[in-house]
Coordinates of C-alpha atoms and ligand atoms in Angstrom, one line a residue:
M1 CA 0.0 0.0 0.0
M2 CA 1.2 3.5 -0.9
G3 CA 1.3 6.2 1.7
G4 CA 3.0 9.5 2.7
K5 CA 5.0 11.2 0.1
N6 CA 4.3 8.9 -2.8
E7 CA 0.6 8.8 -2.3
I8 CA 0.3 12.6 -2.1
K9 CA 2.6 13.0 -5.1
E10 CA 0.2 11.0 -7.1
I11 CA -2.8 12.8 -5.8
L12 CA -1.4 16.3 -6.5
G13 CA 0.2 15.1 -9.7
G14 CA -3.2 15.0 -11.4
I15 CA -3.6 18.8 -11.3
D16 CA -1.5 21.9 -11.8
A17 CA -0.5 22.3 -8.2
G18 CA 2.3 24.8 -8.8
K19 CA 5.5 24.4 -6.8
V20 CA 5.4 21.4 -4.4
L21 CA 8.2 20.1 -2.2
Y22 CA 7.7 16.5 -1.1
D23 CA 9.0 15.1 2.2
E24 CA 10.0 18.6 3.2
P25 CA 11.6 19.1 6.6
M26 CA 9.6 21.8 8.5
S27 CA 12.7 22.7 10.5
L28 CA 13.9 24.5 7.3
H29 CA 10.8 26.8 7.3
A30 CA 9.6 27.2 10.9
S31 CA 11.0 30.2 12.9
L32 CA 11.9 27.7 15.7
A33 CA 14.0 25.7 13.2
V34 CA 12.5 22.4 14.4
G35 CA 9.9 20.1 12.9
G36 CA 9.7 16.8 11.0
K37 CA 8.9 16.2 7.3
A38 CA 5.6 17.2 5.8
D39 CA 4.4 14.8 3.0
A40 CA 4.0 17.9 0.8
M41 CA 4.5 21.6 1.1
V42 CA 2.6 23.5 -1.6
F43 CA 3.5 27.1 -2.4
I44 CA 0.2 28.8 -3.1
E45 CA 0.3 31.4 -5.9
N46 CA -3.3 32.2 -6.4
E47 CA -6.9 31.4 -5.3
N48 CA -7.6 29.1 -8.2
Q49 CA -4.6 26.9 -7.5
L50 CA -5.5 26.8 -3.8
V51 CA -9.0 25.7 -4.5
A52 CA -7.9 23.0 -6.9
V53 CA -5.3 21.7 -4.4
I54 CA -7.8 21.7 -1.5
R55 CA -10.6 20.0 -3.6
R56 CA -8.1 17.3 -4.7
L57 CA -6.8 16.7 -1.2
K58 CA -10.4 16.5 0.2
E59 CA -11.5 14.0 -2.5
N60 CA -8.6 11.8 -1.4
K61 CA -9.2 12.4 2.3
K62 CA -5.9 14.0 2.9
K63 CA -5.2 16.5 5.6
Y64 CA -4.0 20.0 4.9
F65 CA -2.8 23.0 7.0
A66 CA -2.8 26.6 6.0
A67 CA 0.5 28.3 7.0
G68 CA 1.7 31.8 6.8
N69 CA 5.3 32.4 7.9
L70 CA 5.4 29.5 10.4
T71 CA 6.4 31.8 13.2
N72 CA 3.9 30.3 15.6
V73 CA 3.8 26.6 14.7
I74 CA 5.6 23.5 15.9
V75 CA 5.4 20.5 13.7
K76 CA 6.2 17.4 15.7
D77 CA 9.4 15.4 14.8
S78 CA 7.3 12.6 13.2
G79 CA 6.1 15.1 10.7
Y80 CA 2.8 15.9 9.1
R81 CA 0.9 13.3 7.0
G82 CA -0.7 15.7 4.6
A83 CA 0.0 19.0 2.9
I84 CA 1.2 22.2 4.3
L85 CA -0.2 25.0 2.2
L86 CA 2.2 28.0 2.3
M87 CA 0.3 31.2 1.5
N88 CA 3.5 33.1 0.6
G89 CA 2.6 33.7 -3.0
L90 CA -0.5 35.7 -2.1
K91 CA 1.4 38.8 -1.3
E92 CA -0.4 41.8 -2.8
V93 CA -0.6 44.9 -0.7
S94 CA -2.3 48.2 -1.7
C95 CA -3.7 51.3 -0.1
E96 CA -6.7 53.5 -0.8
K97 CA -7.8 56.7 0.8
T98 CA -11.3 57.0 2.3
N99 CA -13.7 60.0 2.3
D100 CA -13.1 60.6 6.1
D101 CA -9.3 61.2 5.3
G102 CA -8.5 57.7 6.6
G103 CA -7.0 54.8 4.7
L104 CA -7.9 51.2 3.8
I105 CA -5.0 48.9 3.4
F106 CA -5.8 45.8 1.3
A107 CA -3.4 42.8 1.9
Q108 CA -3.4 39.2 0.8
A109 CA -2.9 36.5 3.4
G110 CA 0.7 35.7 2.5
A111 CA 1.9 39.3 2.7
R112 CA 4.3 40.0 5.6
L113 CA 2.9 42.2 8.4
A114 CA 6.1 44.2 8.1
E115 CA 5.3 45.1 4.5
V116 CA 1.8 46.2 5.4
I117 CA 3.2 48.4 8.2
E118 CA 5.8 49.9 5.9
L119 CA 3.1 50.8 3.3
S120 CA 0.8 52.4 6.0
A121 CA 3.7 54.4 7.3
A122 CA 4.7 55.6 3.9
E123 CA 1.1 56.7 3.2
G124 CA 0.9 58.4 6.6
F125 CA -1.8 56.2 8.1
T126 CA -1.7 55.2 11.8
G127 CA -3.1 52.1 13.6
L128 CA -0.8 49.2 12.7
E129 CA 2.4 50.3 14.5
F130 CA 1.7 47.9 17.4
C131 CA 2.4 45.0 15.0
S132 CA 6.0 46.2 14.3
G133 CA 8.4 43.3 14.9
I134 CA 5.8 40.5 14.7
P135 CA 7.3 38.3 12.1
G136 CA 4.2 36.7 10.7
S137 CA 1.9 37.0 7.7
V138 CA -1.4 38.8 7.4
G139 CA -3.3 35.5 7.4
G140 CA -1.4 34.2 10.5
A141 CA -2.0 37.5 12.3
I142 CA -5.7 37.4 11.7
W143 CA -6.0 33.7 12.6
M144 CA -4.1 34.3 15.8
N145 CA -5.6 37.8 16.5
A146 CA -2.0 38.8 17.0
G147 CA -1.4 41.6 19.4
A148 CA 1.1 43.7 21.4
Y149 CA 1.1 46.8 23.6
G150 CA -2.6 46.4 24.5
R151 CA -3.8 46.3 20.9
E152 CA -4.9 43.4 18.7
I153 CA -5.4 42.9 15.0
K154 CA -9.1 43.0 15.5
D155 CA -8.9 46.7 16.5
V156 CA -7.9 47.7 12.9
L157 CA -9.6 45.1 10.9
E158 CA -12.4 46.1 8.5
E159 CA -13.2 42.9 6.8
V160 CA -11.7 39.5 5.8
Y161 CA -12.1 37.6 2.6
I162 CA -12.1 33.8 3.3
L163 CA -12.4 30.5 1.6
D164 CA -15.0 28.4 3.5
A165 CA -15.2 24.6 4.0
T166 CA -16.8 24.2 0.6
C167 CA -14.2 26.3 -1.1
N168 CA -16.5 29.3 -1.6
G169 CA -15.1 32.7 -1.3
K170 CA -16.9 35.0 1.2
T171 CA -16.3 38.4 2.7
I172 CA -16.9 38.7 6.4
K173 CA -17.2 42.0 8.2
R174 CA -15.2 42.5 11.4
K175 CA -18.3 42.6 13.6
E176 CA -19.4 39.2 12.3
I177 CA -16.2 37.6 13.7
S178 CA -15.7 37.0 17.4
F179 CA -12.1 37.4 18.5
R180 CA -10.5 36.3 21.7
Y181 CA -7.0 36.4 23.1
R182 CA -4.8 35.0 20.3
K183 CA -7.8 33.3 18.7
T184 CA -10.6 33.8 16.3
D185 CA -13.8 31.8 16.0
F186 CA -13.4 30.8 12.3
A187 CA -14.4 27.2 11.5
E188 CA -11.3 25.0 11.5
S189 CA -11.2 24.6 7.7
T190 CA -11.5 28.3 7.0
I191 CA -8.7 29.9 5.0
V192 CA -8.0 33.6 5.1
L193 CA -7.3 34.9 1.6
S194 CA -7.0 38.6 2.2
A195 CA -8.1 41.4 4.5
K196 CA -8.7 45.1 4.7
F197 CA -7.5 47.2 7.6
K198 CA -9.0 50.6 8.5
L199 CA -6.5 53.2 9.5
K200 CA -6.6 56.9 10.5
R201 CA -4.6 59.8 9.1
G202 CA -1.5 60.3 11.2
N203 CA 1.7 62.2 11.4
Q204 CA 4.2 60.3 9.3
L205 CA 7.2 61.3 11.5
K206 CA 5.5 60.1 14.6
I207 CA 4.4 56.9 13.0
K208 CA 7.9 56.1 12.0
E209 CA 9.2 57.1 15.4
R210 CA 6.8 54.7 17.1
I211 CA 7.7 51.9 14.8
N212 CA 11.4 52.4 15.6
E213 CA 10.7 52.6 19.3
I214 CA 8.9 49.3 19.3
L215 CA 11.6 47.6 17.2
Q216 CA 14.3 48.8 19.5
W217 CA 12.3 47.7 22.6
R218 CA 11.9 44.2 21.1
Q219 CA 15.6 44.1 20.3
E220 CA 16.4 44.9 24.0
K221 CA 13.8 42.6 25.5
H222 CA 13.5 39.6 23.2
P223 CA 16.1 36.9 22.4
L224 CA 16.1 37.7 18.7
D225 CA 19.5 36.1 18.2
F226 CA 18.0 32.6 18.6
P227 CA 15.3 30.8 16.7
S228 CA 12.0 31.0 18.6
A229 CA 8.2 31.2 18.1
G230 CA 7.8 34.4 20.2
S231 CA 5.8 33.9 23.4
I232 CA 5.2 30.2 24.0
F233 CA 2.5 30.6 26.6
K234 CA -0.6 32.8 26.8
N235 CA -0.6 35.5 29.4
L236 CA -3.2 35.3 32.1
P237 CA -5.2 38.4 33.1
G238 CA -2.8 40.5 35.2
Q239 CA -0.3 37.7 35.3
P240 CA 2.2 37.7 32.4
A241 CA 3.3 34.1 31.8
G242 CA 7.0 35.2 31.6
K243 CA 6.8 36.6 35.1
L244 CA 5.3 33.4 36.5
I245 CA 8.1 31.4 34.9
E246 CA 10.9 33.8 35.9
E247 CA 9.7 33.8 39.5
R248 CA 10.0 30.0 39.6
G249 CA 13.7 30.4 38.7
L250 CA 13.2 28.6 35.4
K251 CA 15.1 31.0 33.1
G252 CA 17.9 29.0 31.4
M253 CA 16.3 25.6 32.0
T254 CA 17.1 23.3 29.1
V255 CA 15.9 20.1 27.6
G256 CA 18.3 18.9 24.8
G257 CA 18.7 22.0 22.5
A258 CA 15.7 23.8 23.9
Q259 CA 16.1 26.5 26.5
V260 CA 13.9 28.9 28.5
S261 CA 15.4 32.1 27.3
L262 CA 17.7 33.9 29.7
K263 CA 16.5 37.2 28.3
H264 CA 12.7 36.6 28.4
A265 CA 11.2 33.7 30.3
N266 CA 8.1 33.4 28.0
F267 CA 10.4 32.6 25.0
I268 CA 11.7 29.1 24.5
V269 CA 14.7 29.2 22.1
N270 CA 16.4 26.7 20.0
S271 CA 19.9 27.1 21.4
G272 CA 21.5 24.8 18.8
K273 CA 20.3 21.5 17.6
A274 CA 16.9 21.3 19.3
K275 CA 14.3 18.8 18.1
A276 CA 10.6 19.5 18.3
S277 CA 10.5 17.0 21.1
D278 CA 13.0 19.0 23.1
I279 CA 10.8 22.1 22.8
L280 CA 7.6 20.1 23.6
N281 CA 9.2 18.4 26.6
L282 CA 10.5 21.7 28.0
I283 CA 7.0 23.2 27.5
K284 CA 5.6 20.3 29.7
L285 CA 8.3 20.7 32.3
V286 CA 7.6 24.5 32.6
Q287 CA 3.9 23.9 32.8
S288 CA 4.2 21.2 35.5
K289 CA 6.6 23.3 37.6
V290 CA 4.5 26.4 37.4
E291 CA 1.3 24.5 38.1
K292 CA 2.8 22.7 41.1
E293 CA 4.0 25.9 42.7
T294 CA 1.1 28.3 41.8
G295 CA -1.8 26.2 40.7
V296 CA -1.8 28.1 37.4
N297 CA -2.2 26.0 34.2
L298 CA -0.2 27.7 31.5
E299 CA -1.8 27.3 28.1
T300 CA 0.4 27.3 25.0
E301 CA 0.0 30.2 22.5
V302 CA 2.1 28.3 19.9
V303 CA 0.1 26.0 17.5
I304 CA 1.3 22.3 17.7
I305 CA 0.6 19.9 14.8
G306 CA 1.9 16.6 13.4
E307 CA 2.0 12.9 14.2
D308 CA 2.6 11.4 17.6
Ligands
FAD1 C1 10.4 36.8 17.5 C2 8.9 36.7 17.6 C3 8.1 37.6 18.1 C4 6.7 37.5 18.2 N1 6.0 38.5 18.7 C5 4.6 38.4 18.7 C6 3.8 39.4 19.3 O1 4.3 40.4 19.9 N2 2.4 39.2 19.3 C7 1.9 38.1 18.7 O2 0.6 38.0 18.7 N3 2.6 37.1 18.2 C8 4.0 37.2 18.2 N4 4.7 36.2 17.6 C9 4.1 35.0 17.1 C10 3.7 35.0 15.6 O3 4.6 35.8 14.8 C11 2.3 35.5 15.4 O4 1.4 34.6 16.0 C12 1.9 35.6 13.9 O5 0.6 36.2 13.8 C13 1.9 34.2 13.2 O6 1.8 34.5 11.8 P1 2.4 33.4 10.8 O7 2.1 33.9 9.4 O8 3.8 33.1 11.0 O9 1.4 32.2 11.1 P2 1.8 30.6 11.2 O10 2.8 30.5 12.3 O11 2.2 30.1 9.8 O12 0.4 30.0 11.6 C14 -0.2 30.3 12.8 C15 -1.7 29.9 12.8 O13 -2.4 30.7 11.9 C16 -3.0 29.8 10.9 N5 -2.9 30.5 9.6 C17 -1.8 31.1 9.0 N6 -2.2 31.6 7.8 C18 -3.5 31.3 7.6 C19 -4.4 31.6 6.6 N7 -4.1 32.3 5.5 N8 -5.7 31.1 6.7 C20 -6.0 30.4 7.8 N9 -5.2 30.1 8.8 C21 -3.9 30.6 8.8 C22 -2.2 28.5 10.9 O14 -3.0 27.4 10.4 C23 -1.8 28.4 12.4 O15 -2.9 27.9 13.1 C24 6.1 36.4 17.6 C25 6.9 35.4 17.0 C26 8.3 35.5 17.0 C27 9.2 34.5 16.3

């Protein structure tokens, strides 16, 4: 019986799936630099190709996973039996002025947040500065309701264009979506294709200053010299996860090549040759130590997928 790479190769071989890498190590693509092989990694270039690929995978009962920039995902070492759909080819970004002297930024799911921020700053629109330094894509930021400095992506979102479970395109207004802390209530199979962000007219110099201030702050506080996925655990109301971990004296704790960052306790970094299992075991260790001493159950912010 065929399985894994060969089976998915035959399934996708029947259509024009664009660029596909088979048996591709996710450690080469994830910001944590860990992760086993996906049977296939499809580089999505346009909506038609995406729909054809998804239909084909569904007909053949194969799993798929939409990925942006893989800055918040851990694929287990045993890999992913299915296709990782990388949205990076959907990268259009544009800006239009609105009648109220504001701006609407249109961005496709695979566009980097950094590019969207750059365009809004260049046009003198304010609202997205808080996202500076978040290394994800537009799709990932919406899916995760990414946030920083007391603001979240929902605060600037106007509408989202999605592909639903039956591969129909649909525009959803912000007020129809319920957002939570690092989470949206989209159905599991929803794929974000693009979004519009509503921004206000601002002072270009001040916008650029704020962006630089945030980038500098991140450089000082975050362990940016090592591969990571940003914050590993969700904060609790009034209780930053990093503080709870640091107060237990867990900074610097290691499992294999995974380490609780010495710079910021809510970051787990790959200090060398970590495997996904090192990161996952360190997560469990931190969770159990924090729970034992404080009764608090730390929930992961990072998305974990793959085979056991
Ligand atoms: C150094 C560093 C700093 C960070 N700082 C922050 C921070 O301040 N605030 C914060 O919120 N996060 C932060 N992060 C985490 C991460 O960058 C964000 O969660 C980001 O929004 C993830 O985007 P991504 O494109 O990498 O998504 P991925 O990691 O690829 O995916 C994350 C989730 O989104 C889903 N997804 C991605 N694209 C789509 C799509 N088009 N349609 C449907 N689902 C999709 C995936 O299926 C997955 O469930 C940080 C990460 C790093 C490495």
